[in-house]
CSV table of C-alpha atoms in Angstrom, one decimal:
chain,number,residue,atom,x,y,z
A,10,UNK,CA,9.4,-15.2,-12.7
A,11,UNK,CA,7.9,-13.5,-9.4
A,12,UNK,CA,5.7,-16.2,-9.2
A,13,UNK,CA,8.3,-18.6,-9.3
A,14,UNK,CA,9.5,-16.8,-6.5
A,15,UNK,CA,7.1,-16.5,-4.2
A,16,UNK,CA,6.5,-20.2,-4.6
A,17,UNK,CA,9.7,-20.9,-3.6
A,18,UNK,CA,10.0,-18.6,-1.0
A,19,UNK,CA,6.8,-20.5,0.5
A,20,UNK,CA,9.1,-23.4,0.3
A,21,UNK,CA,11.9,-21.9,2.7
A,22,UNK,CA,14.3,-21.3,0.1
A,23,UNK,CA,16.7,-18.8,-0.2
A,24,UNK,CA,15.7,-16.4,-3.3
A,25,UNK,CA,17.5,-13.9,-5.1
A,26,UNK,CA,16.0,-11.9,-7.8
A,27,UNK,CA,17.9,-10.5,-10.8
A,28,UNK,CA,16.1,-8.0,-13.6
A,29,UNK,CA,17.2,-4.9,-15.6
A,30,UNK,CA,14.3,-2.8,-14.8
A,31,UNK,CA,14.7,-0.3,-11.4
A,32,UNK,CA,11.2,-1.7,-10.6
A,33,UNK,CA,9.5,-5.2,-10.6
A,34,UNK,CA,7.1,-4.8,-13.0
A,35,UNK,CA,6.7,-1.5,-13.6
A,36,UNK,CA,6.8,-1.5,-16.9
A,37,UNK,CA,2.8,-3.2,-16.9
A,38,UNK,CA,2.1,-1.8,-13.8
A,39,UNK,CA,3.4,1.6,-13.4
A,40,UNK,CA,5.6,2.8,-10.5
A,41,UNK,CA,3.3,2.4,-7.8
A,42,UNK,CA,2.2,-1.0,-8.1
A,43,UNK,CA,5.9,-2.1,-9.3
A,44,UNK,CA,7.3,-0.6,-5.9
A,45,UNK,CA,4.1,-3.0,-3.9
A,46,UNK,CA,5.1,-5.8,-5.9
A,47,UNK,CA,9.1,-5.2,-4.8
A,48,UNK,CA,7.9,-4.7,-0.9
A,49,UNK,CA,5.4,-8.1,-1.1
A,50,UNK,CA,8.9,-9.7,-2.1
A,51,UNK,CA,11.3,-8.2,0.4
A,52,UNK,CA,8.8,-8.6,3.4
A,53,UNK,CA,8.8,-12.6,2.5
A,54,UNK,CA,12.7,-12.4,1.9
A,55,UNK,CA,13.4,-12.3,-1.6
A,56,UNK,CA,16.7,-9.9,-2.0
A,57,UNK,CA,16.2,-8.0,-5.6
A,58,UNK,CA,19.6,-6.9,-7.9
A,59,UNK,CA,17.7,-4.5,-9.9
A,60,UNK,CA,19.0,-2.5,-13.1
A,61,UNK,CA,21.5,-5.3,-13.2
A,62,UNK,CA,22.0,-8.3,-15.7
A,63,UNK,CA,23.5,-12.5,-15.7
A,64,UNK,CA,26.9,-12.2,-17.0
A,65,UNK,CA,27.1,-16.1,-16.9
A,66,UNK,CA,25.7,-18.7,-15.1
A,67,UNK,CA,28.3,-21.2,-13.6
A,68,UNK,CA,28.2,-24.7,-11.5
A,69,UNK,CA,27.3,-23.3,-8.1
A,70,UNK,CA,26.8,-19.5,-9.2
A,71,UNK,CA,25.2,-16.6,-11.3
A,72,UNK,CA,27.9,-14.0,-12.2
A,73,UNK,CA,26.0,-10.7,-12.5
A,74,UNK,CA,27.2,-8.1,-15.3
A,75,UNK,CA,28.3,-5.8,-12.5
A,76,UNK,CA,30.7,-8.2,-11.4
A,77,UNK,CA,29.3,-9.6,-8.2
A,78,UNK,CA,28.5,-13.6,-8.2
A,79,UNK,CA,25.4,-15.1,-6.2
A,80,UNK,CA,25.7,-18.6,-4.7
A,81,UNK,CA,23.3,-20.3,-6.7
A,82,UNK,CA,21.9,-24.7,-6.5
A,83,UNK,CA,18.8,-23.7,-8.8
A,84,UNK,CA,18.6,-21.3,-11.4
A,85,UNK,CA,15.0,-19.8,-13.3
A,86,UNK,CA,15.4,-18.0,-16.6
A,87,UNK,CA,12.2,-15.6,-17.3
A,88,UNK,CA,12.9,-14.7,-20.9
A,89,UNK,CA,9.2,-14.2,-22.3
A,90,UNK,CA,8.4,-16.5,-25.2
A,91,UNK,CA,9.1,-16.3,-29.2
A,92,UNK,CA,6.1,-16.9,-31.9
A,93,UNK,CA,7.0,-19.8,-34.1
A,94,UNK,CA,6.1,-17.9,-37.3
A,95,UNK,CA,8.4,-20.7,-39.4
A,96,UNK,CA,5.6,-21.8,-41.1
A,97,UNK,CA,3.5,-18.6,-41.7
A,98,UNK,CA,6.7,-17.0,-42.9
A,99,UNK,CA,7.2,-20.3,-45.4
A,100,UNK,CA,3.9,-19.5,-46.6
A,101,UNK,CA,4.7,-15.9,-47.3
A,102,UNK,CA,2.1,-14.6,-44.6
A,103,UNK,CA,2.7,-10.9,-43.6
A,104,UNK,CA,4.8,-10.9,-40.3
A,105,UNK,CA,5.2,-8.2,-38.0
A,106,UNK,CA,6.7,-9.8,-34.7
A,107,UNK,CA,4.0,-12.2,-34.9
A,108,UNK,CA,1.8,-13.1,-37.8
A,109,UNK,CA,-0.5,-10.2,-38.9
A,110,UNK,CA,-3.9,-10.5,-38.3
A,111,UNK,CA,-7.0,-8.0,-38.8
A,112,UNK,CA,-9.9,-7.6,-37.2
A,113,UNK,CA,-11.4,-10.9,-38.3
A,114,UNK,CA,-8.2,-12.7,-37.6
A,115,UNK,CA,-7.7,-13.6,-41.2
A,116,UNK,CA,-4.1,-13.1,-42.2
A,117,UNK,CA,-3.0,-11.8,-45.1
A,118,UNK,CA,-3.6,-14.7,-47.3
A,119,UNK,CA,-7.8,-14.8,-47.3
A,120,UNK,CA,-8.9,-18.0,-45.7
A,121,UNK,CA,-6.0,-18.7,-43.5
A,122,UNK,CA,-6.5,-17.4,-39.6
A,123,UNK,CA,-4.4,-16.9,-37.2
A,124,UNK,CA,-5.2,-16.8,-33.1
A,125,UNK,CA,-3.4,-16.8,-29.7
A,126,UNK,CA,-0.1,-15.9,-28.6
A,127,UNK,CA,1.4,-16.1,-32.5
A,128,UNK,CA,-1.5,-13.2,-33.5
A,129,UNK,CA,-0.7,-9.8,-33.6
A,130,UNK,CA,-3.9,-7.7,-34.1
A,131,UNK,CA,-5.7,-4.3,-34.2
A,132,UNK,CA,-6.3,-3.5,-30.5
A,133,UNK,CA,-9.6,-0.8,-30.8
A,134,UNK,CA,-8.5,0.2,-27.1
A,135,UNK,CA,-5.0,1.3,-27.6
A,136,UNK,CA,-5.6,1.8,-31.2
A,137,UNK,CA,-2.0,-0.7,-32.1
A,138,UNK,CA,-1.6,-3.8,-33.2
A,139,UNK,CA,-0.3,-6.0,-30.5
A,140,UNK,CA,0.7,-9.5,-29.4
A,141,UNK,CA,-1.3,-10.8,-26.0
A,142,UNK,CA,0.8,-13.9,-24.3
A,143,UNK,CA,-2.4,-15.3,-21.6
A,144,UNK,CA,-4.9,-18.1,-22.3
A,145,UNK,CA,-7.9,-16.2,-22.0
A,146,UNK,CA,-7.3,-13.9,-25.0
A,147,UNK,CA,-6.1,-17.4,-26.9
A,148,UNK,CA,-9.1,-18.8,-26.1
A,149,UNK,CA,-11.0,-16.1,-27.5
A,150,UNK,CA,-9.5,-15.4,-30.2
A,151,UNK,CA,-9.8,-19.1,-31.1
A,152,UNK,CA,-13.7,-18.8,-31.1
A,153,UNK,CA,-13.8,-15.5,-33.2
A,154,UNK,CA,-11.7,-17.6,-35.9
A,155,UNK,CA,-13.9,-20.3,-36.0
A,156,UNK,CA,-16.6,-18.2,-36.4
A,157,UNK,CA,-15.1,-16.4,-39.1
A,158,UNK,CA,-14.5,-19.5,-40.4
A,159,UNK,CA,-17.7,-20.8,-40.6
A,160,UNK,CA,-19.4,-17.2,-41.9
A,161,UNK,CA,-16.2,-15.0,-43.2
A,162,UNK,CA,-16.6,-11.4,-41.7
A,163,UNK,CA,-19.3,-12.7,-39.4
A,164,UNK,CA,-17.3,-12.0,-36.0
A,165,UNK,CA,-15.1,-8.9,-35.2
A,166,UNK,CA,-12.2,-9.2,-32.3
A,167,UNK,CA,-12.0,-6.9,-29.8
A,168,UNK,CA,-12.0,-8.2,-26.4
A,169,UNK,CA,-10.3,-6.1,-23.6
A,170,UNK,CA,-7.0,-8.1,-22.9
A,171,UNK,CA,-6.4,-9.0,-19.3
A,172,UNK,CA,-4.2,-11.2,-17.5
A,173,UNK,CA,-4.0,-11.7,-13.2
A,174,UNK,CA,-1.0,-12.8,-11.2
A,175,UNK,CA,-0.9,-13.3,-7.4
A,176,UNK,CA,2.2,-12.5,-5.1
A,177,UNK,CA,1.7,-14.5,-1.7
A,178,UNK,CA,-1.9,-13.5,-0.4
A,179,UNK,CA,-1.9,-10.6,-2.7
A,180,UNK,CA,-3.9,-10.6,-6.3
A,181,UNK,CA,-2.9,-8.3,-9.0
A,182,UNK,CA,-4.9,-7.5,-12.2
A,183,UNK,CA,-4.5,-5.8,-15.3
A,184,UNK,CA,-7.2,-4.7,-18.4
A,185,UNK,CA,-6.2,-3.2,-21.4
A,186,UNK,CA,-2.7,-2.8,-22.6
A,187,UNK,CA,-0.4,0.4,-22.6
A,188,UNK,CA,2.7,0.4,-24.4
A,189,UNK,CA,2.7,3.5,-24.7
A,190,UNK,CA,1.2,6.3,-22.4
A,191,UNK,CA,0.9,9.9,-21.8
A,192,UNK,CA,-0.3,9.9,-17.6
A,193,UNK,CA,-0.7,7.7,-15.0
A,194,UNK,CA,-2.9,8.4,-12.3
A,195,UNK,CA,-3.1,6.2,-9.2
A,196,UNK,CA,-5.9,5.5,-6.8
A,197,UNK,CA,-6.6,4.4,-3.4
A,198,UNK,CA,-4.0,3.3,-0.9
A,199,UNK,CA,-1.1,1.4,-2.3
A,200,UNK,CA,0.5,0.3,1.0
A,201,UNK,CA,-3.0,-0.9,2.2
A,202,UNK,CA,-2.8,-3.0,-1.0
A,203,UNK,CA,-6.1,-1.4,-2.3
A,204,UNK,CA,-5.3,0.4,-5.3
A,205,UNK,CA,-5.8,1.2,-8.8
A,206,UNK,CA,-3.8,2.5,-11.6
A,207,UNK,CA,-4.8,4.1,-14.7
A,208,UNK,CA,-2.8,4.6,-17.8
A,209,UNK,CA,-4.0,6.9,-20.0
A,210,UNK,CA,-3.2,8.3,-23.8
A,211,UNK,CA,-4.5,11.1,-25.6
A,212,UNK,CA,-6.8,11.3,-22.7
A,213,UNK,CA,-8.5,8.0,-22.8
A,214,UNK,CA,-8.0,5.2,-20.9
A,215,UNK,CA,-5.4,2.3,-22.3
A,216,UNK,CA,-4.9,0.1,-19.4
A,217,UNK,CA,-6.3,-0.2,-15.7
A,218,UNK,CA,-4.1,-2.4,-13.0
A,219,UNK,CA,-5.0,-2.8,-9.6
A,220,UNK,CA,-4.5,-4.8,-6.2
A,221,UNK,CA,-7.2,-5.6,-4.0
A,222,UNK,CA,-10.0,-4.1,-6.0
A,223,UNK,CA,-10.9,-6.6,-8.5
A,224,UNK,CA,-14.2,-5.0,-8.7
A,225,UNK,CA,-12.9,-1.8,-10.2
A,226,UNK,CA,-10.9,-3.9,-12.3
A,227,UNK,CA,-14.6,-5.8,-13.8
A,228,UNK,CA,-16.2,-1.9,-14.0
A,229,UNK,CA,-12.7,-0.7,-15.9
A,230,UNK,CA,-13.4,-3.6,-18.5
A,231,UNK,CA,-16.8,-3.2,-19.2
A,232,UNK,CA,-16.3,0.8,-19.5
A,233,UNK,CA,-13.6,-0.2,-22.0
A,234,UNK,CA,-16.0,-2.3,-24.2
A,235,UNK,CA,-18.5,0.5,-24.1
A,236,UNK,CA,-16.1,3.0,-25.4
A,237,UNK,CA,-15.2,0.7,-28.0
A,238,UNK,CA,-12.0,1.9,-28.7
A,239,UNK,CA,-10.3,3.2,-25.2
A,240,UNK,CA,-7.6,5.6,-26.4
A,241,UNK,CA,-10.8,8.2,-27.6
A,242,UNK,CA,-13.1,7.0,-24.6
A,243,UNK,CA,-13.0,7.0,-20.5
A,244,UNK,CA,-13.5,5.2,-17.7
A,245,UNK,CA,-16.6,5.9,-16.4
C-alpha cells in the first residue's frame, strides 16, 4: 500500500494514508524503521490517519471510523491476501491458516506437496510454523518440492525468508521473520537512512531489517543459515 503511494505521489497526486497501526510498518520493522518509513512519506506529502479505520467508502469520499470523511476520486484497499485452501481442505489435508507443510513440504497426506504463499511450514529460524507472501520464498519452495518429488526426503526447506520494498530513493530490507520477540536493538543512524534493526528471542536472532545497508542485510542472512535455526544462534 506505501508503494502504491509513493508511486502516486511521484505522479503529483494528492495522497492520504489510512492504517490502524500508530506506525507504518512497524509491526515488520520495529519502531525505528516504521517512524523512517512515516517521515520518507510526509517529506513527499503523503498526510497519514494512523490508529484509525474506513467506516465506508462513498462516491467522492472515505468515511473514517472516527467520524471524519476524506475527499476521495481513487481509492486503494491493502488487505493482505487469503490462501485458497478449498481444495486441500476438500481433500482432508491438515490446515492451519494455510495448508500444513513439514520440512520436506509434504502435507499431511504422503505424496501430496504443498509450496508458496498457501504453505505454512517449520521455520528453523524462529522455530514456528509460518506462512511467507513474496516470490522468492515461492520460488524456492517450489524447487525443494520437486525435489522431494523426485527423491522423497531428499531436500529439507529452510531458507531465510526475505522480502525488500523501496519508498522513493530509499530501499528497505528484511531477513528472517519475527512474530514474536523479546528485544530490539537498533543500529546506525536512522535519520541518515543507514540503519539496521535486530529482533531478537530468547537471545538469538529472528529477523534483521535495515535501510541503506543491504550489505549487513546479505551478512545477517548468511549468519542465519549458519546457525541453522536463529532463535538458539546469533548474528555474528
Amino acid at each position: 500500500g506505501l508503494e502504491v503511494a509513493a508511486a502516486f505521489r511521484a505522479r503529483g497526486l494528492a495522497v492520504h494514508v489510512v492504517a490502524p497501526e500508530r506506525r507504518p510498518l512497524e509491526r515488520v520493522l520495529g519502531p525505528q524503521l516504521g517512524d523512517l518509513v512515516r517521515r520518507l512519506h510526509e517529506e513527499q506529502g503523503v498526510v497519514f490517519h494512523l490508529e484509525e479505520e474506513v467506516a465506508a467508502i462513498e462516491p467522492d469520499r472515505v468515511r473514517l471510523g472516527s467520524g471524519a470523511s476524506l475527499a476521495a476520486d481513487l481509492v486503494v484497499l491493502g488487505t493482505g491476501v487469503r490462501p485458497r485452501t478449498e481444495l486441500a481442505e476438500r481433500a482432508g489435508l491438515a490446515l492451519d491458516r494455510g495448508i500444513v507443510v513439514d520440512e520436506h513440504l509434504e502435507t499431511s497426506a504422503a505424496g501430496i506437496f504443498a509450496a508458496g504463499d498457501v504453505a505454512r511450514w517449520p521455520d528453523p529460524h524462529s522455530g514456528e510454523r509460518i506462512r511467507i507472501e513474496h516470490w522468492v520464498v515461492a520460488q524456492r519452495q517450489g524447487q525443494t518440492a520437486a525435489l522431494n518429488m523426485l527423491a522423497p526426503g531428499q531436500a529439507r526447506f529452510d531458507a531465510v525468508p526475505f522480502f525488500w520494498s523501496r519508498h522513493y530513493d530509499t530501499s528497505i530490507t528484511c531477513v528472517g521473520h519475527a512474530s514474536r520477540w523479546d528485544a530490539i536493538e537498533a543500529e546506525g543512524d536512522v535519520a541518515a537512512r543507514s540503519a539496521v534493526v535486530t529482533f531478537r528471542r530468547r537471545g538469538g536472532v529472528v529477523a534483521v531489517p535495515s535501510a541503506g545497508l543491504e550489505a549487513r542485510s546479505l551478512e545477517a542472512e548468511a549468519a542465519m543459515e549458519r546457525a541453522g535455526g536463529a532463535v538458539s544462534g546469533a548474528l555474528a
